[in-house]
Structures are given as structure tokens and as C-alpha cells.
PDB file of C-alpha atoms in Angstrom:
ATOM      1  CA  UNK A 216     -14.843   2.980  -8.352  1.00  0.00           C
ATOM      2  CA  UNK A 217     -13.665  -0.702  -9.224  1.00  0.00           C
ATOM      3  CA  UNK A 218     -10.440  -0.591  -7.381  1.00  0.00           C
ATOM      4  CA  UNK A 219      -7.340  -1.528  -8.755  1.00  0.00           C
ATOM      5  CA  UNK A 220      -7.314  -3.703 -11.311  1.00  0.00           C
ATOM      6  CA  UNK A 221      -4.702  -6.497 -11.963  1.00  0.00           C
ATOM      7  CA  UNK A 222      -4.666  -9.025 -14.995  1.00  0.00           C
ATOM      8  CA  UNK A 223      -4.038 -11.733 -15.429  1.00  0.00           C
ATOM      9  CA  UNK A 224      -5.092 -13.412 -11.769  1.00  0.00           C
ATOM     10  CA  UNK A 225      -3.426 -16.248 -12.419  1.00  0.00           C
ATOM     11  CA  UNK A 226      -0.407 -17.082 -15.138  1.00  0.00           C
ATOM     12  CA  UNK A 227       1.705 -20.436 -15.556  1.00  0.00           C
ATOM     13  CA  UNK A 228       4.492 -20.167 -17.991  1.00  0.00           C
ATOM     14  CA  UNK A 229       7.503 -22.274 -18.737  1.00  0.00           C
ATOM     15  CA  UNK A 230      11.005 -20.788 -17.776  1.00  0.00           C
ATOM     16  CA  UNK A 231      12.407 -18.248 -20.053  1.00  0.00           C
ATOM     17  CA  UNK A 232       9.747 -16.771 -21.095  1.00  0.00           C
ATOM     18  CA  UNK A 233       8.518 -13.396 -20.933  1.00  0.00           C
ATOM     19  CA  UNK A 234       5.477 -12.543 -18.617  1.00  0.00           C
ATOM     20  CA  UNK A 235       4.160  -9.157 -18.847  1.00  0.00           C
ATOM     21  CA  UNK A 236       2.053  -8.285 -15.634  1.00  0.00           C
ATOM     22  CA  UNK A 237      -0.705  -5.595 -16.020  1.00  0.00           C
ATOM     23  CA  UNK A 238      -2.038  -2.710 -13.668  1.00  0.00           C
ATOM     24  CA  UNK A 239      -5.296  -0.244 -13.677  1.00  0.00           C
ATOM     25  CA  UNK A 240      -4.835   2.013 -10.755  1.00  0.00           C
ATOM     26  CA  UNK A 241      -7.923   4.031  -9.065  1.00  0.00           C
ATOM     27  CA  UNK A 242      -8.113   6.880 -11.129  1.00  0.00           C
ATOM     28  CA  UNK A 243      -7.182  10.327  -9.565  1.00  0.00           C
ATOM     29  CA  UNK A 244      -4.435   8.206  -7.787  1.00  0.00           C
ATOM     30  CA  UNK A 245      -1.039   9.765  -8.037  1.00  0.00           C
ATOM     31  CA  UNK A 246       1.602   7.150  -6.650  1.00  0.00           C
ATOM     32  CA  UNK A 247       1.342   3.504  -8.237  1.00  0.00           C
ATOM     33  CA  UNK A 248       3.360   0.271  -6.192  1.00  0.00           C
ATOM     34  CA  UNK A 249       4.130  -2.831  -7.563  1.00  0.00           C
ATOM     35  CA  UNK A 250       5.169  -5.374  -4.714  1.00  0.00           C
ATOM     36  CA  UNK A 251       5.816  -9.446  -4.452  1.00  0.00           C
ATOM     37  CA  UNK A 252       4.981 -11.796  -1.712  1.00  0.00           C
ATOM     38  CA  UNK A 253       6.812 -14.596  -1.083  1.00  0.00           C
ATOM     39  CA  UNK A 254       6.373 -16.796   1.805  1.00  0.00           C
ATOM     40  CA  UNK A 255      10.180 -16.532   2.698  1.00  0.00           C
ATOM     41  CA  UNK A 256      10.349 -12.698   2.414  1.00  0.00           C
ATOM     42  CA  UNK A 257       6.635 -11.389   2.921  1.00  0.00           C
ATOM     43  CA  UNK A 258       5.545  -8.072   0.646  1.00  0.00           C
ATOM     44  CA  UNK A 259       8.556  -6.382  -0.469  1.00  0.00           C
ATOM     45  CA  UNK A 260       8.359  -3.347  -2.223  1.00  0.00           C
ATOM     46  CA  UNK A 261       9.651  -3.380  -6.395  1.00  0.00           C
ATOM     47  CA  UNK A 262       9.037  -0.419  -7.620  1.00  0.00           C
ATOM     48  CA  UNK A 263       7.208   3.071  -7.231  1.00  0.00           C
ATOM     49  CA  UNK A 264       5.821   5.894  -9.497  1.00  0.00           C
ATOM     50  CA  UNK A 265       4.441   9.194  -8.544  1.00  0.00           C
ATOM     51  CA  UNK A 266       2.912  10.732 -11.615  1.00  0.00           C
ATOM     52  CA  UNK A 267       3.857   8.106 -14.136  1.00  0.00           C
ATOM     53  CA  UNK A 268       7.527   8.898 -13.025  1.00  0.00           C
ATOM     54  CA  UNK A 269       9.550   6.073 -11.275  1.00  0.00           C
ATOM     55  CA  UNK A 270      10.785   6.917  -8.011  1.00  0.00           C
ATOM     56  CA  UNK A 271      12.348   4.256  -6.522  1.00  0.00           C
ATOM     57  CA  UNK A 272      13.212   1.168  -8.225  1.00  0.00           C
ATOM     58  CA  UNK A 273      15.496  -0.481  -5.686  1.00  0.00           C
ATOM     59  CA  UNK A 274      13.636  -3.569  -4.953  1.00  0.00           C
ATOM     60  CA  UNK A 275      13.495  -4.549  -8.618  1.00  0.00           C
ATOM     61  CA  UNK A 276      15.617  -7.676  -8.028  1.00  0.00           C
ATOM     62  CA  UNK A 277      17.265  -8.056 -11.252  1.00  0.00           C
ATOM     63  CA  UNK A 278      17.314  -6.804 -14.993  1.00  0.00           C
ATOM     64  CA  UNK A 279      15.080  -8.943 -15.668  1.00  0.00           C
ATOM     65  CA  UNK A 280      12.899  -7.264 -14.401  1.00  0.00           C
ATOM     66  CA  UNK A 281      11.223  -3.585 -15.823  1.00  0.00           C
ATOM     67  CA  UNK A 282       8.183  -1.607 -15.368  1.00  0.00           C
ATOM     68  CA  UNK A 283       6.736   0.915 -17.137  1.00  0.00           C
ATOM     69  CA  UNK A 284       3.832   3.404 -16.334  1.00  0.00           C
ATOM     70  CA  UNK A 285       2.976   4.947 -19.931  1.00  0.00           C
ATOM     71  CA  UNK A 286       0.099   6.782 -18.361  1.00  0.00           C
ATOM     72  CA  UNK A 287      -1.702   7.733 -15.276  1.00  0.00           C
ATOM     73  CA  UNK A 288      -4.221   4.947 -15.700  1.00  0.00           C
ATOM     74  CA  UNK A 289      -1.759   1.604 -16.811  1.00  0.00           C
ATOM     75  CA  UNK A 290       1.370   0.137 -15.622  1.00  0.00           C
ATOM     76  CA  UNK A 291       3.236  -2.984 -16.513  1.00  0.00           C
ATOM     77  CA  UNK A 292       5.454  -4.918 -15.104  1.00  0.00           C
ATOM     78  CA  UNK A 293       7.639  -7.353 -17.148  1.00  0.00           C
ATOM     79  CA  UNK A 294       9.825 -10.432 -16.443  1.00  0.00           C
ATOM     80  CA  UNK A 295      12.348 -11.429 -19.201  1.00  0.00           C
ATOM     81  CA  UNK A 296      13.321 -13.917 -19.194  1.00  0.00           C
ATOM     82  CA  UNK A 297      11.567 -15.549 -16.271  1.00  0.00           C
ATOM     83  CA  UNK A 298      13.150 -17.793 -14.016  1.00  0.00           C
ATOM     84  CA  UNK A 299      11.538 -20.810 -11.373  1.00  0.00           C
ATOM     85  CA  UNK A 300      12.106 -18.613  -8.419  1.00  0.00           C
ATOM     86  CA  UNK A 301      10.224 -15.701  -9.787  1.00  0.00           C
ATOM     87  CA  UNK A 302       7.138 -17.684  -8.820  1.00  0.00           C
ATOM     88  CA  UNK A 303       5.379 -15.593  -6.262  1.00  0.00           C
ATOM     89  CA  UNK A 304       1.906 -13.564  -6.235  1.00  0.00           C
ATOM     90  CA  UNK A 305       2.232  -9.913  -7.603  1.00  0.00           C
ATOM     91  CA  UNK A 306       0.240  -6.934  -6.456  1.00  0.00           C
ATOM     92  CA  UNK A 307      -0.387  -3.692  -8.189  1.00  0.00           C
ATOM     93  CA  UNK A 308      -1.379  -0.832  -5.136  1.00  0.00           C
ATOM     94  CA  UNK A 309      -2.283   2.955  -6.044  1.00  0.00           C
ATOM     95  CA  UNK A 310      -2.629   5.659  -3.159  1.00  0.00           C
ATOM     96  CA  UNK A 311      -3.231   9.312  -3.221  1.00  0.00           C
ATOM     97  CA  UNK A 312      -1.012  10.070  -0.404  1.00  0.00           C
ATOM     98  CA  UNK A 313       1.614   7.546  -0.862  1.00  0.00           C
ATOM     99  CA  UNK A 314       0.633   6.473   2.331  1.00  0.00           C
ATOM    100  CA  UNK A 315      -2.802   4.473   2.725  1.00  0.00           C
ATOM    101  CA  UNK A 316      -2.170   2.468  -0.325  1.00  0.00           C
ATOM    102  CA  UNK A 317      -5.697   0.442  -2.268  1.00  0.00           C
ATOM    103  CA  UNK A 318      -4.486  -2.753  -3.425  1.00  0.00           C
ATOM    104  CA  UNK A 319      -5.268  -4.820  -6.332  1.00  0.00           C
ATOM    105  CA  UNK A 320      -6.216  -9.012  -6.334  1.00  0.00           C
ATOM    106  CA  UNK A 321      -2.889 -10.118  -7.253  1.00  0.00           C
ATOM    107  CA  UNK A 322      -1.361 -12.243  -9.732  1.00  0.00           C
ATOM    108  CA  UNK A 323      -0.241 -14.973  -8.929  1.00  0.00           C
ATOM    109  CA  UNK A 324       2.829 -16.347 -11.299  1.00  0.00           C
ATOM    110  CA  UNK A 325       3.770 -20.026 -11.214  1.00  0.00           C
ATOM    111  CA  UNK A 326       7.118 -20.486 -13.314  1.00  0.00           C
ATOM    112  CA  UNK A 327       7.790 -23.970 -14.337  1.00  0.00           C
TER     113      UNK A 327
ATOM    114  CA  UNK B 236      17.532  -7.016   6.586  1.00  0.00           C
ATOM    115  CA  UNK B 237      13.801  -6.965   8.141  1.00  0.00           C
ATOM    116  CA  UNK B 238      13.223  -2.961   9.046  1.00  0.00           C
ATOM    117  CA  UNK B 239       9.980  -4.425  10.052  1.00  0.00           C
ATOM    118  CA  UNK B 240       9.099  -7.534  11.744  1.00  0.00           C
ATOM    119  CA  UNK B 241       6.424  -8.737  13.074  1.00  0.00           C
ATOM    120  CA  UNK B 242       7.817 -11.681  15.682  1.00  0.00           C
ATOM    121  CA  UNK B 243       4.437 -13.484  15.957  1.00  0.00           C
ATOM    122  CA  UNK B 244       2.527 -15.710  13.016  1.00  0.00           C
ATOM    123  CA  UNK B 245      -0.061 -16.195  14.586  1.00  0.00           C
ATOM    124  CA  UNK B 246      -2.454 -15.218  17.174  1.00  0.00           C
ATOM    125  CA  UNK B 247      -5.460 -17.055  18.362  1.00  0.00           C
ATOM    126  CA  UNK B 248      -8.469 -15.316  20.563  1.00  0.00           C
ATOM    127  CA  UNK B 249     -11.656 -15.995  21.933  1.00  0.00           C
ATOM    128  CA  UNK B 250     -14.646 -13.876  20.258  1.00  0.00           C
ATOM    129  CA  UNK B 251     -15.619 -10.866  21.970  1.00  0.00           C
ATOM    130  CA  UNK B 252     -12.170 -10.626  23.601  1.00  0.00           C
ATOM    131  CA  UNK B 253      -9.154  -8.116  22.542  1.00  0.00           C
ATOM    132  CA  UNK B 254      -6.232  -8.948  20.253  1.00  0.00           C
ATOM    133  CA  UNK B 255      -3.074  -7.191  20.361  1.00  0.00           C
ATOM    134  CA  UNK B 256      -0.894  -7.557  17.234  1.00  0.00           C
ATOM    135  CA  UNK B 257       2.588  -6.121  17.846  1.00  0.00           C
ATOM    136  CA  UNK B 258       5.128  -4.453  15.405  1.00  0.00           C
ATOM    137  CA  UNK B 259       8.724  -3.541  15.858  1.00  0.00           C
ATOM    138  CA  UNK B 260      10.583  -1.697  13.544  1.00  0.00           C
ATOM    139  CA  UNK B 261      14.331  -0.411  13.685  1.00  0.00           C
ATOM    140  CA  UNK B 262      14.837   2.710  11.419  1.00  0.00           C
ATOM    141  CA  UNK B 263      13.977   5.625  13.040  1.00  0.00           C
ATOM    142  CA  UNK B 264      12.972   7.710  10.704  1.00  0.00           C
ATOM    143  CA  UNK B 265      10.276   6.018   9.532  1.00  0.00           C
ATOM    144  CA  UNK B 266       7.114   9.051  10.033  1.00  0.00           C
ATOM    145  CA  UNK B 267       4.277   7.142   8.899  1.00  0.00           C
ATOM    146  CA  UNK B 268       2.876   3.688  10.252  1.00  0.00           C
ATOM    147  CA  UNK B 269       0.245   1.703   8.474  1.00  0.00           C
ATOM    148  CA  UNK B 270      -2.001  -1.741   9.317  1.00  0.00           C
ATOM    149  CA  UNK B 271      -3.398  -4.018   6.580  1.00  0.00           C
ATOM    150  CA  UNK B 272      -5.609  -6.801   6.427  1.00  0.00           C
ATOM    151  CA  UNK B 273      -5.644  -9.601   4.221  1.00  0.00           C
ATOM    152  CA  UNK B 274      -8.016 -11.925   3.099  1.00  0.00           C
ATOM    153  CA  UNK B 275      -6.848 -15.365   1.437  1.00  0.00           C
ATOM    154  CA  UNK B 276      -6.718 -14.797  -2.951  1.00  0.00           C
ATOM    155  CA  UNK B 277      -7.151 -10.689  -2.047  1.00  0.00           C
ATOM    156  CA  UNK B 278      -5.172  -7.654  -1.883  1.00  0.00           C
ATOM    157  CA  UNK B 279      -4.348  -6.042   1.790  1.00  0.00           C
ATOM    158  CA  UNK B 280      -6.755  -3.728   2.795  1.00  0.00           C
ATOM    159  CA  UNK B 281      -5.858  -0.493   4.336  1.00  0.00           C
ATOM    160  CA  UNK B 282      -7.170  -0.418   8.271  1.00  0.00           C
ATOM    161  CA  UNK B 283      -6.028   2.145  10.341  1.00  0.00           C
ATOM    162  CA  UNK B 284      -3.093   4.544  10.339  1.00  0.00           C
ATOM    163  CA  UNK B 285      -0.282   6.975  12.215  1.00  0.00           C
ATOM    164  CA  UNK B 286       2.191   9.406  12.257  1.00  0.00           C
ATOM    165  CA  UNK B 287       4.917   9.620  14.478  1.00  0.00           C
ATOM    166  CA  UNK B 288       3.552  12.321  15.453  1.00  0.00           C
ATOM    167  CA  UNK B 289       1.050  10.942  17.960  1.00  0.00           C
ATOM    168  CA  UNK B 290       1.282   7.693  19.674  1.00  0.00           C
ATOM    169  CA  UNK B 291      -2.303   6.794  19.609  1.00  0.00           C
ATOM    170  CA  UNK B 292      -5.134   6.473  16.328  1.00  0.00           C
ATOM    171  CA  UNK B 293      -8.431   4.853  17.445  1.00  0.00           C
ATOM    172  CA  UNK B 294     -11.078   3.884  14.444  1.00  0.00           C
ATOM    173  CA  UNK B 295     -14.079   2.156  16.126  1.00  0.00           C
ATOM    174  CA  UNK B 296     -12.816  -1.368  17.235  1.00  0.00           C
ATOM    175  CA  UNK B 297      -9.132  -0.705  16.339  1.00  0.00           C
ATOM    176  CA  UNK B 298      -6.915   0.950  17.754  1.00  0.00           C
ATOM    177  CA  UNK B 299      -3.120   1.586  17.340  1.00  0.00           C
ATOM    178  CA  UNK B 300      -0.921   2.454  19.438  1.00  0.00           C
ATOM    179  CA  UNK B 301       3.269   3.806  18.676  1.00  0.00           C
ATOM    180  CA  UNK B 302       5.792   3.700  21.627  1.00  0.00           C
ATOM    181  CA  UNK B 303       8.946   5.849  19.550  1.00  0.00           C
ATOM    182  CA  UNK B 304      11.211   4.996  21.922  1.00  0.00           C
ATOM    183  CA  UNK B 305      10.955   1.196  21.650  1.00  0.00           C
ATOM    184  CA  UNK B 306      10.335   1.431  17.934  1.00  0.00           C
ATOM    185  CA  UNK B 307       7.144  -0.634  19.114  1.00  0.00           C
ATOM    186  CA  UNK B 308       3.544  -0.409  17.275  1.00  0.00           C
ATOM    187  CA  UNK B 309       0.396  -2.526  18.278  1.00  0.00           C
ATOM    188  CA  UNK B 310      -2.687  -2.758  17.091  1.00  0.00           C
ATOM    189  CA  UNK B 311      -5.452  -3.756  19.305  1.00  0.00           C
ATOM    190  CA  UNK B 312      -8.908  -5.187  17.752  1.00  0.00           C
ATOM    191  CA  UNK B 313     -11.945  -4.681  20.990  1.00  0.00           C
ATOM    192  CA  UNK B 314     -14.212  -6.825  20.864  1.00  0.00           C
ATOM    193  CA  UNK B 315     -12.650  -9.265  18.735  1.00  0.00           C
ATOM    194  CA  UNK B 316     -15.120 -10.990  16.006  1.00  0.00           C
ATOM    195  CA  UNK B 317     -14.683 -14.049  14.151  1.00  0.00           C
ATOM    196  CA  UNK B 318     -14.834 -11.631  10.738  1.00  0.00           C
ATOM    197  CA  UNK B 319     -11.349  -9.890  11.767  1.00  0.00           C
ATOM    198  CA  UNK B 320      -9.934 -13.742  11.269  1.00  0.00           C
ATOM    199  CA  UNK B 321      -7.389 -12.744   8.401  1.00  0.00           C
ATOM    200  CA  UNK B 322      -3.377 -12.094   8.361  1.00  0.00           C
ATOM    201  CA  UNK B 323      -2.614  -8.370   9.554  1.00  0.00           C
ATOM    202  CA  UNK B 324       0.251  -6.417   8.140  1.00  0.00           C
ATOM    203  CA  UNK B 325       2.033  -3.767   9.693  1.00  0.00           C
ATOM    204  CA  UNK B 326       4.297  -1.400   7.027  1.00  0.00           C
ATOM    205  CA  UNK B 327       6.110   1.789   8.059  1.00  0.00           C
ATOM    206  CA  UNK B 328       7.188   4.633   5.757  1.00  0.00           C
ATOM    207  CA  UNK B 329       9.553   7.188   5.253  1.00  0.00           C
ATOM    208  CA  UNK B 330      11.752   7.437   1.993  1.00  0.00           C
ATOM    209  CA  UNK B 331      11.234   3.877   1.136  1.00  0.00           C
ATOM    210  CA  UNK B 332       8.150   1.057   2.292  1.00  0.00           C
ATOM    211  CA  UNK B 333       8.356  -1.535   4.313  1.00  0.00           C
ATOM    212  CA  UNK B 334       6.164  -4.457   5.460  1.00  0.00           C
ATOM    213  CA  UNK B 335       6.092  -6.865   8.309  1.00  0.00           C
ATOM    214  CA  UNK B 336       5.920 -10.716   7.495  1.00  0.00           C
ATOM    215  CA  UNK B 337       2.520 -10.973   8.741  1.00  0.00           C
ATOM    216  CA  UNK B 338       0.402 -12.165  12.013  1.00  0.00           C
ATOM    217  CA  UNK B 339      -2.362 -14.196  11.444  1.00  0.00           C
ATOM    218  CA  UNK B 340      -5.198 -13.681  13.661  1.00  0.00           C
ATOM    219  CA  UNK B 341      -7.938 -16.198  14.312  1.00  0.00           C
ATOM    220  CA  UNK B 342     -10.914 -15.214  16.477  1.00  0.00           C
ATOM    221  CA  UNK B 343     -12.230 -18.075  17.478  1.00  0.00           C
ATOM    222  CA  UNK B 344     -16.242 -18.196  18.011  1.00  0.00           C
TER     223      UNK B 344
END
């Protein structure tokens, strides 16, 4: 299997606008993460799915910020509009369990 | 409001001998305990796991080890190679997931 799959690796956009994150979890995975690293708060935890159903969504920090998980094999995760301190590297994780979770590369999002 | 913290960024040790990465946590019903590795420009990788259940996992080199009543977990790498150099996560699970800040560990040949 490939892993999980993140794109793009890298994206630099000017504040305000919209950057739309994308996920490929390892398929037969039923939970799908999306977390942000920061140096000043580490990997928190945005939002989960279990079946293409979100679960939790109380890290999301904002309204700004959505995700969406149209089917068991893509999720995205959007920031409109996006703001200087958004600037952080995302990661995309899928687990069978919930518990051992297989993370993807990253992206990592420089807002100007 | 840390649930998990990880009180040391960085750990230094001679190859060949053991490193001992500590974890403390403070919600209590957290069941499940997890350790991650991390390369620079990767993902974590998953490493070794437990339950509350037991209070000792071994996998090879690592081994953790959960003290419930301190809310303590440590993860011990023996012998130590200059390969494990990388920053080491510890997360902890129950309704919600949480991760520690990070040690890095640097084995020194």
C-alpha cells in the first residue's frame, strides 16, 4: 500500500484566500484524522471521521475552517478565508482501530 | 490545557546505551497510550503501544512502560542506535486524542 497520501506538500498563498488541503487514506481504513503542528502547541487534533462520518470536530479552531470526507477514500480540509497564523504543517492520519494511527507527509502551509 | 506533556525536548545518549523518554498525562481516563516517531519533512510513525490495562509492552528494542497511579509513561529504547535519532511523541486516548509536545532524542555515535 502507498500510505496516506497528502497533496499538496507544500502551499504558499496570500492571506484571504482559500486553501483546500487534500487526503487519500490507506484503504480499508475506517477512522480518518486531520491534525496541525505548530511549534507553540505541538500536534493537536482538528477533526475525526469514522466511516466518512465526523465524530469530533472540536479542535477545528474556527469557521474558517471545514472538512469534508465525501467518501471512504478522500477527505478535504478547507481554510476560508486564510489568515497569517494559520501557517503551520498539516497531516492527514487513517487507522483501523482508531488507535495506531498511519500518517501522511504533511503539508506544510505558509500564509503570507 | 496540555493533557499530555512531555517535560523534556531533548535527550542526548551515547550509542549502544538506553534512553528513557518520559510522558505524563493528567486525565485519567485515558485507556489507550501510543509512541510515535518522527523524522524531519515526514509523518509520525506508529512505534509501540498500551492499554491501561497492563503496565508493560516490549517490541524488540522498545519498551514501554505505564505507572496508572502517577499518570507516568516511558519509553525505553535498549541499545540505543544513532538511527532512533528523531523527535518521539507520546499521545494518549480515550474519547478524544492527545499528543505530547515532543522529545527529541539524539544518539550520539
Amino acid at each position: 500500500d502507498a500510505g496516506v497520501i497528502q497533496s499538496p506538500r507544500h502551499e504558499v498563498t496570500e492571506m484571504g484566500q482559500e486553501v483546500t488541503l487534500r487526503c487519500k487514506p490507506i484503504s480499508g481504513h475506517d477512522y480518518l484524522f486531520w491534525y496541525r503542528q505548530t511549534m507553540m502547541r505541538g500536534l493537536e487534533l482538528l477533526i475525526y471521521f469514522n466511516n466518512n462520518v465526523p465524530i469530533d470536530d472540536s479542535g477545528m479552531p474556527e469557521d474558517r475552517f471545514s472538512a469534508k470526507m465525501p467518501n471512504a477514500s478522500f477527505s478535504t480540509l478547507k481554510i476560508q478565508p486564510s489568515e497569517p497564523r494559520d501557517s503551520a504543517v498539516y497531516f492527514c492520519a487513517s487507522s483501523l482501530s482508531g488507535y495506531e494511527q498511519y500518517f501522511g507527509p504533511g503539508t506544510r502551509l505558509t500564509v503570507t | 490545557d496540555q493533557q499530555v506533556k512531555q517535560n523534556s525536548p531533548s535527550l542526548s545518549v551515547q550509542e549502544g546505551r538506553i534512553s528513557i523518554l518520559n510522558c505524563d498525562y493528567t486525565n485519567s481516563m485515558f485507556d489507550y497510550f501510543l509512541w510515535y516517531k518522527k523524522y524531519p519533512a515526514e509523518g509520525p510513525t506508529f512505534l509501540i503501544s498500551i492499554s491501561s490495562i497492563k503496565d508493560k509492552n516490549e517490541d524488540g528494542r522498545f519498551t514501554v512502560f505505564l505507572n496508572k497511579s502517577a499518570k507516568h509513561l516511558s519509553l525505553h529504547i535498549v541499545p540505543s542506535q544513532p538511527g532512533d535519532s528523531a523527535v518521539y511523541f507520546c499521545a494518549a486516548t480515550g474519547n478524544q486524542f492527545y499528543f505530547g509536545t515532543g522529545t527529541s532524542l539524539t544518539v550520539i555515535p
